[in-house]
Coordinates of C-alpha atoms in Angstrom, one line a residue:
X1 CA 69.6 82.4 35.9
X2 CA 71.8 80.9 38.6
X3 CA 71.4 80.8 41.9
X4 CA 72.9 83.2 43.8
X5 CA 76.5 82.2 46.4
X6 CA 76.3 82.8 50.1
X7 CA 78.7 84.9 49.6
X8 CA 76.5 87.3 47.6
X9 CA 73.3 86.5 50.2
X10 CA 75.3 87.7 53.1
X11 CA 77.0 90.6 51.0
X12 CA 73.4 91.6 50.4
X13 CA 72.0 92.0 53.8
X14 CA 75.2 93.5 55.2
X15 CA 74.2 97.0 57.3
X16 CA 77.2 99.1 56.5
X17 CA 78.9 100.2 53.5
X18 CA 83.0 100.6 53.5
X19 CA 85.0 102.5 52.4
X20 CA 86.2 100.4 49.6
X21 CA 82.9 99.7 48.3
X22 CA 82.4 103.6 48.2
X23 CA 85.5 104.3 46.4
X24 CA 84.8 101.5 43.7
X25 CA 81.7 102.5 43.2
X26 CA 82.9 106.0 42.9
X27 CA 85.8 104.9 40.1
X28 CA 82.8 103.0 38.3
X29 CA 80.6 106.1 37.9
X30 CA 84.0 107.4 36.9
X31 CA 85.7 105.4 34.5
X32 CA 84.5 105.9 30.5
X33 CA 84.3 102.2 30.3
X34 CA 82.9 102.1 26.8
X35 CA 85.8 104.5 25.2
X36 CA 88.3 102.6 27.2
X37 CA 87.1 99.7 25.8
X38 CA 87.0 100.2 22.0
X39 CA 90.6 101.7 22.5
X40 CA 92.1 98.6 24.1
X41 CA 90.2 95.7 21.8
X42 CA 93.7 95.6 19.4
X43 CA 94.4 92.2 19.1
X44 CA 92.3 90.8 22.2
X45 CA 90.3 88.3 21.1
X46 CA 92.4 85.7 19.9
X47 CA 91.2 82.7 18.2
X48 CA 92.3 79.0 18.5
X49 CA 92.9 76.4 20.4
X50 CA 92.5 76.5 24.1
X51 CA 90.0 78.6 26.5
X52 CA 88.5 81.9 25.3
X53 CA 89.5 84.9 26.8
X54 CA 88.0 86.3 29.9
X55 CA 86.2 90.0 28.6
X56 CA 88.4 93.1 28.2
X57 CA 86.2 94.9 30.3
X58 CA 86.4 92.6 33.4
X59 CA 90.1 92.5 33.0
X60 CA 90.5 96.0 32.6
X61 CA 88.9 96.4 35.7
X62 CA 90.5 93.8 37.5
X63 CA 93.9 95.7 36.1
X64 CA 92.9 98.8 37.4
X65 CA 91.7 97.6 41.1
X66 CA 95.9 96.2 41.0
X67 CA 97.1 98.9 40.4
X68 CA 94.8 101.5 42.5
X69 CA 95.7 98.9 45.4
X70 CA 99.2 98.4 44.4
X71 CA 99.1 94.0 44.7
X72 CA 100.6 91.9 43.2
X73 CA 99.6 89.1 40.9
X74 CA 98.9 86.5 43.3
X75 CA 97.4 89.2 45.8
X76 CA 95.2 90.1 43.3
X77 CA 93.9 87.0 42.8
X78 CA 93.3 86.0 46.1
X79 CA 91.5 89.3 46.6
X80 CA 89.2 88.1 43.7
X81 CA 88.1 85.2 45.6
X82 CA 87.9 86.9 49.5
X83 CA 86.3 89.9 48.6
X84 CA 82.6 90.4 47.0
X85 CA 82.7 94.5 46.4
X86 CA 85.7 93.4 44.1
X87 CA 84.7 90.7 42.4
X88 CA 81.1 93.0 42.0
X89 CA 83.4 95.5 40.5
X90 CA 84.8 93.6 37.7
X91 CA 81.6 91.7 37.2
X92 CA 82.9 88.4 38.5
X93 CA 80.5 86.2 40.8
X94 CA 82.2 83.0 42.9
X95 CA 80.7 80.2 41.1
X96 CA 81.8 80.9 38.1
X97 CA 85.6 80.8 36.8
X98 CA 87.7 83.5 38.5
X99 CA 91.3 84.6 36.7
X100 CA 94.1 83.3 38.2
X101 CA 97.3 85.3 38.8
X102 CA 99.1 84.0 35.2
X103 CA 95.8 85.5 33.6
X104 CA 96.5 88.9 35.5
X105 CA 100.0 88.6 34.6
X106 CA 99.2 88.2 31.1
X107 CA 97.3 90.8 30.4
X108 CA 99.1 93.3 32.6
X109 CA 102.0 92.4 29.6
X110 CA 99.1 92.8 26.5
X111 CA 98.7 96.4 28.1
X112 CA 102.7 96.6 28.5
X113 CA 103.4 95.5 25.2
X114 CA 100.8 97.5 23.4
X115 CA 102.2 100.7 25.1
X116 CA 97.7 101.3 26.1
X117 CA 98.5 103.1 29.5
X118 CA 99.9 106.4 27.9
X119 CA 96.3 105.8 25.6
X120 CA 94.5 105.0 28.8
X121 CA 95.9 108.3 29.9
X122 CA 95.2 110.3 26.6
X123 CA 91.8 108.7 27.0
X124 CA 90.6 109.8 30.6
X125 CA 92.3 113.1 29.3
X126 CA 89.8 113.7 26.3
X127 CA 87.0 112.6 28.7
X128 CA 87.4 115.2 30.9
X129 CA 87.8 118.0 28.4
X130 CA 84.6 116.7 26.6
X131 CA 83.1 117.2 29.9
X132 CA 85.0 121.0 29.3
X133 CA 87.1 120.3 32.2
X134 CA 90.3 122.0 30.0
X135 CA 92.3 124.6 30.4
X136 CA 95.3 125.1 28.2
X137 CA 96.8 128.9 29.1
X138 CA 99.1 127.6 32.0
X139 CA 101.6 124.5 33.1
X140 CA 103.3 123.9 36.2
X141 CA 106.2 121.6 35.8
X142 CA 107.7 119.5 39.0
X143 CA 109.7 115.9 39.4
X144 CA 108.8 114.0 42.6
X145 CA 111.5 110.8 43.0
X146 CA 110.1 107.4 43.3
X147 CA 112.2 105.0 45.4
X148 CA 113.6 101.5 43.8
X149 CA 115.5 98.6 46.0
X150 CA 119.2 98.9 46.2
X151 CA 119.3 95.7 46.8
X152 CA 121.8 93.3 44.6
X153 CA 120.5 89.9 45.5
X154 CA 119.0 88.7 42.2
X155 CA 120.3 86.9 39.3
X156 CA 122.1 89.7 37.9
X157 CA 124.1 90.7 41.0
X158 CA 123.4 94.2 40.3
X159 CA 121.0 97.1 40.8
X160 CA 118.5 98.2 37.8
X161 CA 120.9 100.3 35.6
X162 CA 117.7 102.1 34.4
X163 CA 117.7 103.7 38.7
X164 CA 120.2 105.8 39.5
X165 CA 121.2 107.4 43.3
X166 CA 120.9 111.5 43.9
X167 CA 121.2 113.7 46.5
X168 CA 118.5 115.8 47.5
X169 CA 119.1 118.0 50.9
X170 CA 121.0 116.0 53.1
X171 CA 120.0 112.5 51.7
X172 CA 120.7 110.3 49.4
X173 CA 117.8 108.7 47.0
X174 CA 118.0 105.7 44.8
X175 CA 115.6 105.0 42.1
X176 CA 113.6 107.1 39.5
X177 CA 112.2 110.5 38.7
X178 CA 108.6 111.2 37.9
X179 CA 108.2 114.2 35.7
X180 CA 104.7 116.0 35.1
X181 CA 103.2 119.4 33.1
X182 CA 100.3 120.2 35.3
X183 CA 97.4 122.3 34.1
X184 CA 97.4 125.6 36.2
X185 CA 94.0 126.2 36.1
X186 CA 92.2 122.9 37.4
X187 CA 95.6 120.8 38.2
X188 CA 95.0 118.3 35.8
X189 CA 98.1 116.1 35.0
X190 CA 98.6 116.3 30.9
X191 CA 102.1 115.6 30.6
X192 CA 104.4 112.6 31.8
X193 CA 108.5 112.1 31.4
X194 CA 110.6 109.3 33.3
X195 CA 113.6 109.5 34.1
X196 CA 116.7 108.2 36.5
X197 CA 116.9 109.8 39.8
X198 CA 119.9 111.8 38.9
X199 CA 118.9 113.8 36.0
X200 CA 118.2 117.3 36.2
X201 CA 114.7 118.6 36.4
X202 CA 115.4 121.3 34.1
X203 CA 115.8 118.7 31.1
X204 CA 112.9 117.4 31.0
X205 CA 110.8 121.1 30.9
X206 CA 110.2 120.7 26.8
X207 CA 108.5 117.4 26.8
X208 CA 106.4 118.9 29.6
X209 CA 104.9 121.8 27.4
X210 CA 102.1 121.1 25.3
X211 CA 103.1 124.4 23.5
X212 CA 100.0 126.6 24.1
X213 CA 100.8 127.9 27.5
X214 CA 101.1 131.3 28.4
X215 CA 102.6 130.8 31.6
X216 CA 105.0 128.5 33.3
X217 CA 105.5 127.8 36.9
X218 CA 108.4 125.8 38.6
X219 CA 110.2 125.4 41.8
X220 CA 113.7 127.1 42.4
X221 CA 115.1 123.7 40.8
X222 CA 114.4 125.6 37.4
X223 CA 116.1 128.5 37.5
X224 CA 117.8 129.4 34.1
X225 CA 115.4 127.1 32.0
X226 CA 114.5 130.4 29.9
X227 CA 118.3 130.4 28.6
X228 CA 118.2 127.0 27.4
X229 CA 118.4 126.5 23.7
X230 CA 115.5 124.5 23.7
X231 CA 112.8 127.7 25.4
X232 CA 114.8 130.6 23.1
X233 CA 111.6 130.9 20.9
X234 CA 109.0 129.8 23.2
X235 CA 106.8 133.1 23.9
X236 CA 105.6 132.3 27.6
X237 CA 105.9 134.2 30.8
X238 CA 108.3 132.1 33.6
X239 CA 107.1 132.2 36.8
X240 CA 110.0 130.4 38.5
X241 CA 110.4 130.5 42.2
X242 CA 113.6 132.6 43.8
X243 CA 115.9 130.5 45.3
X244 CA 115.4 130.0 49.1
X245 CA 119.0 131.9 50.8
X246 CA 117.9 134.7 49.0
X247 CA 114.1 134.6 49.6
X248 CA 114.9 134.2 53.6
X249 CA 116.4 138.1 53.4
X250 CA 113.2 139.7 52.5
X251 CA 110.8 141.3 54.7
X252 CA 107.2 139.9 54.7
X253 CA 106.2 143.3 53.6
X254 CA 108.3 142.8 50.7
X255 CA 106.4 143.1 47.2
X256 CA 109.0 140.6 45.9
X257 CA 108.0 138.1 49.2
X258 CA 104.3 138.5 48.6
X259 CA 104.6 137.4 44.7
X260 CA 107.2 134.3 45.6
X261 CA 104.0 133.2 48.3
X262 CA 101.8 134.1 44.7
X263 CA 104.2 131.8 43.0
X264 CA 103.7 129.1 46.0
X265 CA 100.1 129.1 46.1
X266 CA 100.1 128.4 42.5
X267 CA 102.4 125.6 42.1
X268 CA 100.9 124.0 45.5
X269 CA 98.6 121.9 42.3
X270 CA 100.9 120.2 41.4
X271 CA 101.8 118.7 45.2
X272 CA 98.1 117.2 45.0
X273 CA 99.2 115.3 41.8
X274 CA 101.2 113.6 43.6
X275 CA 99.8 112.8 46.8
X276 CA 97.5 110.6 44.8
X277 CA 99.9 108.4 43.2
X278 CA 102.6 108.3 45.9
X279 CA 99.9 107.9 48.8
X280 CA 96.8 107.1 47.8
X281 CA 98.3 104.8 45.2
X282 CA 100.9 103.7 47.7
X283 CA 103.1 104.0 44.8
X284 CA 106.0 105.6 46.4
X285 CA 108.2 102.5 45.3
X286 CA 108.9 100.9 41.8
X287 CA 107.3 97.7 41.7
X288 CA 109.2 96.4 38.3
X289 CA 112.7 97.2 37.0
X290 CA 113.6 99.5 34.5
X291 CA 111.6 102.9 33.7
X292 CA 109.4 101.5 30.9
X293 CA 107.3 99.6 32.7
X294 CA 106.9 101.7 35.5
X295 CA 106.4 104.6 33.1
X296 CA 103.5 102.7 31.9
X297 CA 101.9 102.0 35.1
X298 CA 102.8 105.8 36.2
X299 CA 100.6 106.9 33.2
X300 CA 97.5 104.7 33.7
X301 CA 97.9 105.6 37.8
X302 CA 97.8 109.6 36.3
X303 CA 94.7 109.3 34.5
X304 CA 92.8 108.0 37.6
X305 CA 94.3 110.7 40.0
X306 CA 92.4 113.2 36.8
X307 CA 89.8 111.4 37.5
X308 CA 89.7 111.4 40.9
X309 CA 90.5 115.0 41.4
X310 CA 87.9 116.0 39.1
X311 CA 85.0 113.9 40.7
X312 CA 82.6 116.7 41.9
X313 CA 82.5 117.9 38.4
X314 CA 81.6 114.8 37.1
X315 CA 79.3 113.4 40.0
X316 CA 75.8 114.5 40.7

């Protein structure tokens, strides 16, 4: 056994513990590690020439702590070396070899190319319910925009063609649109579509059904999706919200203004969807170009906000 850093002799004897040290050890207690694992192992270990592989466990976790962080490639590994809780996360210790940022890159594209953060989601997803957190009755659907640079300083000379610009109120927003199928019940995400910024929300309403709800809930933004061809022999009851002129001429009394704050309360679930990805995920911002990539990080980053939302369940 080697002797421990001191590093790890003064992380020892340290009086307080932050807050980062409590929320890792929180996603480490909640994380199915082991499932995760066997599910991600396709074409891993590689043999030949050259160094072996670091574990796919050590950089799963290292890929998750970048993208609950939001860093970079080279922020992430200099967070590797300056901070103990992390390097304690993914099982790392300082005198022994420590990934560098071409490893993180690397294996940040396995995960890309293999498509594993919609089967990261899935996953988490078939965690919870074997934990019975599942319910299947009722699905609110929303978009939230997610910002990208407009910039057109870069080889190309042009902006992503995969981002678009819309207007929402009196601004203007470039980028792309995160669509999700929330769980009415327990706000659980279970559905994801990506799109540009300018498409309708009502298109996106079928891939957001699993097909076994009873009830749908939207904003105003989807009035009229009952009509479209694609909902004509879906048996469900819509629970879309009124559109806000005419909801401002009814009394508080009003039977029809206490069900639209009914309606409200309800679809609040899906706001605390996103609050985790867009601020406690600080993703709020594209950090690649074009929607696949970012559709793969937006899956893995929905799992976790499951997770997250469903820790007093899972806790003792």
């Amino acid at each position: 056994m080697s002797q421990i850093t001191f590093a790890e002799a003064e992380y020892a004897i340290k009086k307080r513990t932050i807050r980062r040290e409590k929320f890792l050890a929180r996603l480490e207690e909640l994380i199915p590690w082991q499932t995760l694992k066997q599910q991600l192992s396709k074409g891993y270990q590689k043999t030949g020439p050259g160094r072996p592989p670091y574990p796919l466990e050590t950089m799963l976790r290292i890929h998750i702590m970048q993208l609950v962080y939001n860093l970079s490639d080279p922020e992430m590994e200099d967070y590797l070396y300056e901070v103990e809780s992390m390097r304690r996360f993914a099982h790392l210790r300082l005198c022994e070899s420590i990934p560098d940022e071409t490893t993180i890159l690397n294996f940040r594209h396995y995960i890309e190319a293999h498509k594993f953060g919609k089967k990261i989601f899935e996953t988490i997803n078939q965690h919870l319910a074997d934990k019975g957190l599942k319910l299947r009755e009722g699905t609110i659907v929303d978009a939230t925009i997610i910002a990208a640079p407009t910039s057109t300083k870069n080889a190309d000379g042009e902006r992503d063609p995969d981002m678009h610009q819309v207007k929402k109120g009196n601004e203007w927003h470039h980028g792309m649109k995160m669509h999700i199928g929330v769980d009415d019940g327990l706000g659980l995400i279970h559905s994801i579509a990506t799109t540009a910024a300018n498409e309708h929300d009502i298109t996106q309403v079928d891939k957001l059904l699993h097909g076994e709800e009873q009830r749908v809930w939207g904003d105003a933004g989807f009035q009229g999706v009952d009509k479209r061809e694609e909902h004509k022999a879906r048996e469900v009851d819509w629970f879309i919200a009124m559109r806000p002129g005419k909801r401002a001429k009814l009394t508080k009394s009003d039977p029809l203004a206490q069900a639209e704050k009914l309606k409200a309360s309800v679809r609040a679930k899906v706001e605390h969807a996103f609050f985790y990805i867009k601020r406690v995920f600080h993703y709020s911002k594209v950090r690649y170009r074009g929607l696949e990539k970012n559709t793969n990080r937006l899956y893995v980053l929905a799992g976790l906000t499951n997770l997250l939302r469903m820790k007093s369940c899972l806790l003792p």
